[in-house]
Amino acid sequence: AQSVTQLDSQVPVFEEAPVELRCNYSSSVSVYLFWYVQYPNQGLQLLLKYLSGSTLVKGINGFEAEFNKSQTSFHLRKPSVHISDTAEYFCAVSDRGSSNTGKLIFGQGTTLQVKP
Amino acid sequence: DGGITQSPKYLFRKEGQNVTLSCEQNLNHDAMYWYRQDPGQGLRLIYYSQIVNDFQKGDIAEGYSVSREKKESFPLTVTSAQKNPTAFYLCASSLQGSMNTEAFFGQGTRLTVV
């Protein structure tokens, strides 16, 4: 079964510093990969997604992620964070299998804490 | 504006009661999903539906029930059999039969047992 591991439960960082949130998934079969952001007591908002093609994916709010098939990783990066980036971030994978249910398997989440 | 609406935002339930969480979407999506969120555990799939009048159990379906009588609506009932129902519940929808499996989420319902 698919699984997603977010390697850090909390990432504290100072404002304007770069950040990387790490994500690894278990399956070697073709997958779709997503990063979502959640602000307190709200739903999830899509940051970016990898479906195929270029392994470097750019998303909203200056975030980007790189798909690495050999390492089964999809790490999220931002070169300079703002206080407003403080939120919980979820990595998710969807199986490209024939059933195409669209089900997402989520990681445990990483709380990004941006300090002034 | 198209989107997903969950109601209520906050819900309190007494022990032994059933409660129903509402989820409505006007995105014309075929697939709808219910996830449960607990601190430190990410999101776990409760039920999903790919088409009207059909639904499947997810990873933690015990103590929950759903219906899908209309394309736009996918209500979730938390029954008295669910031993630990206090959580944040998220409804989502996505296009079906498409390369784009991006899911769109509602704002969530926070259920508390009192």
CSV table of C-alpha atoms in Angstrom, one decimal:
chain,number,residue,atom,x,y,z
A,1,ALA,CA,0.0,0.0,0.0
A,2,GLN,CA,1.0,3.5,-0.7
A,3,SER,CA,2.4,5.6,2.1
A,4,VAL,CA,3.7,9.1,2.4
A,5,THR,CA,6.3,10.3,5.0
A,6,GLN,CA,6.9,13.9,5.9
A,7,LEU,CA,10.2,13.8,7.7
A,8,ASP,CA,9.7,16.8,9.9
A,9,SER,CA,6.7,17.4,12.1
A,10,GLN,CA,7.7,21.0,12.8
A,11,VAL,CA,10.1,23.4,10.9
A,12,PRO,CA,10.9,26.7,12.6
A,13,VAL,CA,12.6,29.3,10.4
A,14,PHE,CA,13.2,33.0,10.5
A,15,GLU,CA,11.5,35.3,8.1
A,16,GLU,CA,13.3,35.8,4.8
A,17,ALA,CA,15.3,32.6,5.2
A,18,PRO,CA,14.9,29.6,2.8
A,19,VAL,CA,13.0,26.5,3.8
A,20,GLU,CA,12.7,23.0,2.6
A,21,LEU,CA,9.9,20.6,3.7
A,22,ARG,CA,10.7,17.0,3.0
A,23,CYS,CA,8.3,14.4,1.6
A,24,ASN,CA,9.0,10.8,0.6
A,25,TYR,CA,6.5,8.3,-0.8
A,26,SER,CA,6.7,4.5,-0.8
A,27,SER,CA,5.5,3.3,-4.2
A,28,SER,CA,7.6,2.9,-7.3
A,29,VAL,CA,4.6,2.9,-9.6
A,30,SER,CA,3.6,6.0,-11.4
A,31,VAL,CA,2.0,8.5,-9.1
A,32,TYR,CA,0.6,12.0,-9.0
A,33,LEU,CA,2.1,14.2,-6.3
A,34,PHE,CA,0.6,17.2,-4.5
A,35,TRP,CA,1.5,19.7,-1.8
A,36,TYR,CA,-1.4,21.4,0.1
A,37,VAL,CA,-1.4,24.1,2.7
A,38,GLN,CA,-3.8,24.5,5.6
A,39,TYR,CA,-4.3,27.6,7.7
A,40,PRO,CA,-5.8,27.2,11.2
A,41,ASN,CA,-9.4,25.9,11.2
A,42,GLN,CA,-9.6,25.9,7.4
A,43,GLY,CA,-9.7,23.5,4.6
A,44,LEU,CA,-6.7,22.6,2.4
A,45,GLN,CA,-5.5,24.7,-0.5
A,46,LEU,CA,-3.5,23.3,-3.4
A,47,LEU,CA,0.1,24.7,-3.6
A,48,LEU,CA,1.3,22.7,-6.5
A,49,LYS,CA,1.1,19.4,-8.2
A,50,TYR,CA,3.3,17.0,-10.3
A,51,LEU,CA,1.5,15.0,-13.0
A,52,SER,CA,4.2,14.4,-15.6
A,53,GLY,CA,6.9,16.3,-17.5
A,54,SER,CA,9.4,18.6,-15.9
A,55,THR,CA,10.5,17.4,-12.5
A,56,LEU,CA,10.6,21.0,-11.1
A,57,VAL,CA,7.2,22.2,-10.4
A,58,LYS,CA,6.3,25.8,-9.5
A,59,GLY,CA,3.3,26.7,-7.4
A,60,ILE,CA,1.5,29.6,-5.8
A,61,ASN,CA,3.0,31.9,-3.2
A,62,GLY,CA,6.6,31.4,-4.5
A,63,PHE,CA,6.7,27.7,-3.6
A,64,GLU,CA,8.3,25.0,-5.8
A,65,ALA,CA,8.9,21.3,-5.5
A,66,GLU,CA,11.2,18.8,-7.2
A,67,PHE,CA,10.1,15.3,-8.1
A,68,ASN,CA,12.9,12.8,-7.7
A,69,LYS,CA,11.8,9.4,-9.0
A,70,SER,CA,15.0,7.5,-7.9
A,71,GLN,CA,14.7,8.8,-4.4
A,72,THR,CA,10.9,8.7,-4.4
A,73,SER,CA,10.9,12.2,-3.0
A,74,PHE,CA,8.9,15.4,-3.6
A,75,HIS,CA,10.4,18.1,-1.4
A,76,LEU,CA,8.9,21.5,-1.2
A,77,ARG,CA,11.0,24.7,-1.2
A,78,LYS,CA,10.8,28.4,-0.9
A,79,PRO,CA,13.8,30.7,-1.2
A,80,SER,CA,12.5,33.3,1.2
A,81,VAL,CA,9.6,32.8,3.6
A,82,HIS,CA,7.2,35.3,5.0
A,83,ILE,CA,5.3,35.4,8.3
A,84,SER,CA,2.1,34.7,6.4
A,85,ASP,CA,3.6,31.3,5.3
A,86,THR,CA,3.1,30.0,8.8
A,87,ALA,CA,0.7,27.1,8.3
A,88,GLU,CA,0.6,23.3,8.1
A,89,TYR,CA,1.7,21.7,4.9
A,90,PHE,CA,0.7,18.3,3.6
A,91,CYS,CA,2.2,16.2,1.0
A,92,ALA,CA,-0.1,13.8,-0.8
A,93,VAL,CA,0.1,11.1,-3.5
A,94,SER,CA,-2.5,9.7,-5.8
A,95,ASP,CA,-2.1,6.3,-7.5
A,96,ARG,CA,-2.2,6.4,-11.3
A,97,GLY,CA,-3.6,2.9,-11.3
A,98,SER,CA,-6.4,1.9,-13.6
A,99,SER,CA,-9.1,2.4,-11.0
A,100,ASN,CA,-8.3,6.1,-11.0
A,101,THR,CA,-10.4,6.7,-7.9
A,102,GLY,CA,-8.6,10.0,-7.2
A,103,LYS,CA,-8.0,9.0,-3.6
A,104,LEU,CA,-5.2,10.8,-2.0
A,105,ILE,CA,-2.8,9.4,0.6
A,106,PHE,CA,-1.6,12.1,2.9
A,107,GLY,CA,1.5,12.5,4.9
A,108,GLN,CA,1.3,13.4,8.6
A,109,GLY,CA,1.8,17.1,7.9
A,110,THR,CA,4.6,19.6,8.7
A,111,THR,CA,4.0,22.7,10.7
A,112,LEU,CA,6.0,25.6,9.3
A,113,GLN,CA,6.6,28.3,12.0
A,114,VAL,CA,8.0,31.5,10.5
A,115,LYS,CA,9.6,33.7,13.2
A,116,PRO,CA,10.2,37.5,12.8
B,1,ASP,CA,-18.3,31.1,-7.3
B,2,GLY,CA,-17.8,27.4,-7.6
B,3,GLY,CA,-16.7,25.5,-4.6
B,4,ILE,CA,-17.4,23.1,-1.7
B,5,THR,CA,-19.5,24.1,1.2
B,6,GLN,CA,-19.4,22.3,4.5
B,7,SER,CA,-21.8,22.9,7.3
B,8,PRO,CA,-21.9,23.5,10.2
B,9,LYS,CA,-18.4,24.9,10.9
B,10,TYR,CA,-18.6,23.7,14.5
B,11,LEU,CA,-20.8,20.9,15.8
B,12,PHE,CA,-21.2,19.5,19.3
B,13,ARG,CA,-22.6,16.0,19.9
B,14,LYS,CA,-23.7,14.3,23.1
B,15,GLU,CA,-22.5,10.8,23.7
B,16,GLY,CA,-24.8,8.2,22.0
B,17,GLN,CA,-26.2,10.6,19.4
B,18,ASN,CA,-25.9,10.4,15.6
B,19,VAL,CA,-25.0,13.6,13.8
B,20,THR,CA,-24.9,14.5,10.1
B,21,LEU,CA,-22.3,16.7,8.5
B,22,SER,CA,-23.3,18.4,5.2
B,23,CYS,CA,-21.1,18.7,2.1
B,24,GLU,CA,-22.3,20.4,-1.1
B,25,GLN,CA,-20.4,21.1,-4.2
B,26,ASN,CA,-21.2,23.1,-7.4
B,27,LEU,CA,-18.1,22.2,-9.3
B,28,ASN,CA,-19.9,19.4,-11.3
B,29,HIS,CA,-17.3,16.9,-9.9
B,30,ASP,CA,-18.2,13.3,-10.1
B,31,ALA,CA,-16.0,12.1,-7.1
B,32,MET,CA,-16.4,13.2,-3.5
B,33,TYR,CA,-14.5,12.2,-0.4
B,34,TRP,CA,-14.6,12.5,3.4
B,35,TYR,CA,-11.4,12.8,5.4
B,36,ARG,CA,-10.9,12.9,9.1
B,37,GLN,CA,-8.0,15.0,10.5
B,38,ASP,CA,-6.4,14.4,13.9
B,39,PRO,CA,-3.3,16.2,15.2
B,40,GLY,CA,-0.1,14.6,14.0
B,41,GLN,CA,-1.9,12.0,11.9
B,42,GLY,CA,-2.6,13.9,8.7
B,43,LEU,CA,-5.8,13.1,6.8
B,44,ARG,CA,-7.4,9.7,6.7
B,45,LEU,CA,-10.0,8.6,4.2
B,46,ILE,CA,-13.4,7.7,5.7
B,47,TYR,CA,-15.6,7.2,2.6
B,48,TYR,CA,-15.5,8.1,-1.1
B,49,SER,CA,-18.0,8.2,-4.0
B,50,GLN,CA,-17.1,8.2,-7.6
B,51,ILE,CA,-20.7,8.3,-8.9
B,52,VAL,CA,-24.2,9.0,-7.7
B,53,ASN,CA,-25.8,6.1,-5.8
B,54,ASP,CA,-22.4,4.4,-5.2
B,55,PHE,CA,-19.8,4.8,-2.5
B,56,GLN,CA,-16.9,2.8,-1.1
B,57,LYS,CA,-15.3,2.5,2.4
B,58,GLY,CA,-12.0,4.2,3.0
B,59,ASP,CA,-9.4,3.3,5.6
B,60,ILE,CA,-11.5,4.2,8.7
B,61,ALA,CA,-15.1,3.7,7.8
B,62,GLU,CA,-16.2,2.0,11.0
B,63,GLY,CA,-18.8,4.1,12.9
B,64,TYR,CA,-19.6,6.3,9.9
B,65,SER,CA,-22.2,6.2,7.1
B,66,VAL,CA,-22.7,8.2,3.9
B,67,SER,CA,-25.2,8.6,1.0
B,68,ARG,CA,-24.9,9.9,-2.5
B,69,GLU,CA,-28.4,10.6,-3.8
B,70,LYS,CA,-27.4,13.7,-5.8
B,71,LYS,CA,-24.2,14.6,-7.6
B,72,GLU,CA,-23.8,17.8,-5.6
B,73,SER,CA,-24.3,16.3,-2.1
B,74,PHE,CA,-22.4,13.8,0.0
B,75,PRO,CA,-23.5,13.9,3.7
B,76,LEU,CA,-21.6,12.1,6.4
B,77,THR,CA,-23.3,10.6,9.4
B,78,VAL,CA,-21.2,10.0,12.5
B,79,THR,CA,-23.0,7.3,14.4
B,80,SER,CA,-23.0,6.4,18.1
B,81,ALA,CA,-20.8,3.4,17.1
B,82,GLN,CA,-17.9,5.8,16.4
B,83,LYS,CA,-16.0,5.6,19.7
B,84,ASN,CA,-13.8,8.6,19.3
B,85,PRO,CA,-15.6,11.1,17.0
B,86,THR,CA,-14.0,14.3,18.1
B,87,ALA,CA,-12.0,15.5,15.1
B,88,PHE,CA,-11.9,17.9,12.2
B,89,TYR,CA,-13.8,16.6,9.2
B,90,LEU,CA,-12.9,17.6,5.6
B,91,CYS,CA,-15.0,17.0,2.5
B,92,ALA,CA,-13.4,17.1,-0.9
B,93,SER,CA,-14.3,16.6,-4.6
B,94,SER,CA,-12.4,15.9,-7.8
B,95,LEU,CA,-13.0,15.4,-11.5
B,96,GLN,CA,-13.2,11.7,-12.5
B,97,GLY,CA,-11.8,10.0,-15.5
B,98,SER,CA,-9.2,12.7,-16.0
B,99,MET,CA,-5.5,13.2,-15.6
B,100,ASN,CA,-6.3,16.0,-13.2
B,101,THR,CA,-6.9,14.3,-9.9
B,102,GLU,CA,-6.5,17.5,-7.9
B,103,ALA,CA,-8.9,17.5,-5.0
B,104,PHE,CA,-10.8,20.7,-3.9
B,105,PHE,CA,-11.5,20.9,-0.2
B,106,GLY,CA,-14.3,22.5,1.9
B,107,GLN,CA,-13.5,24.6,5.0
B,108,GLY,CA,-14.1,21.7,7.4
B,109,THR,CA,-16.4,20.9,10.3
B,110,ARG,CA,-15.0,20.6,13.8
B,111,LEU,CA,-17.0,18.0,15.7
B,112,THR,CA,-16.7,17.8,19.5
B,113,VAL,CA,-18.3,15.2,21.8
B,114,VAL,CA,-19.6,16.7,25.0
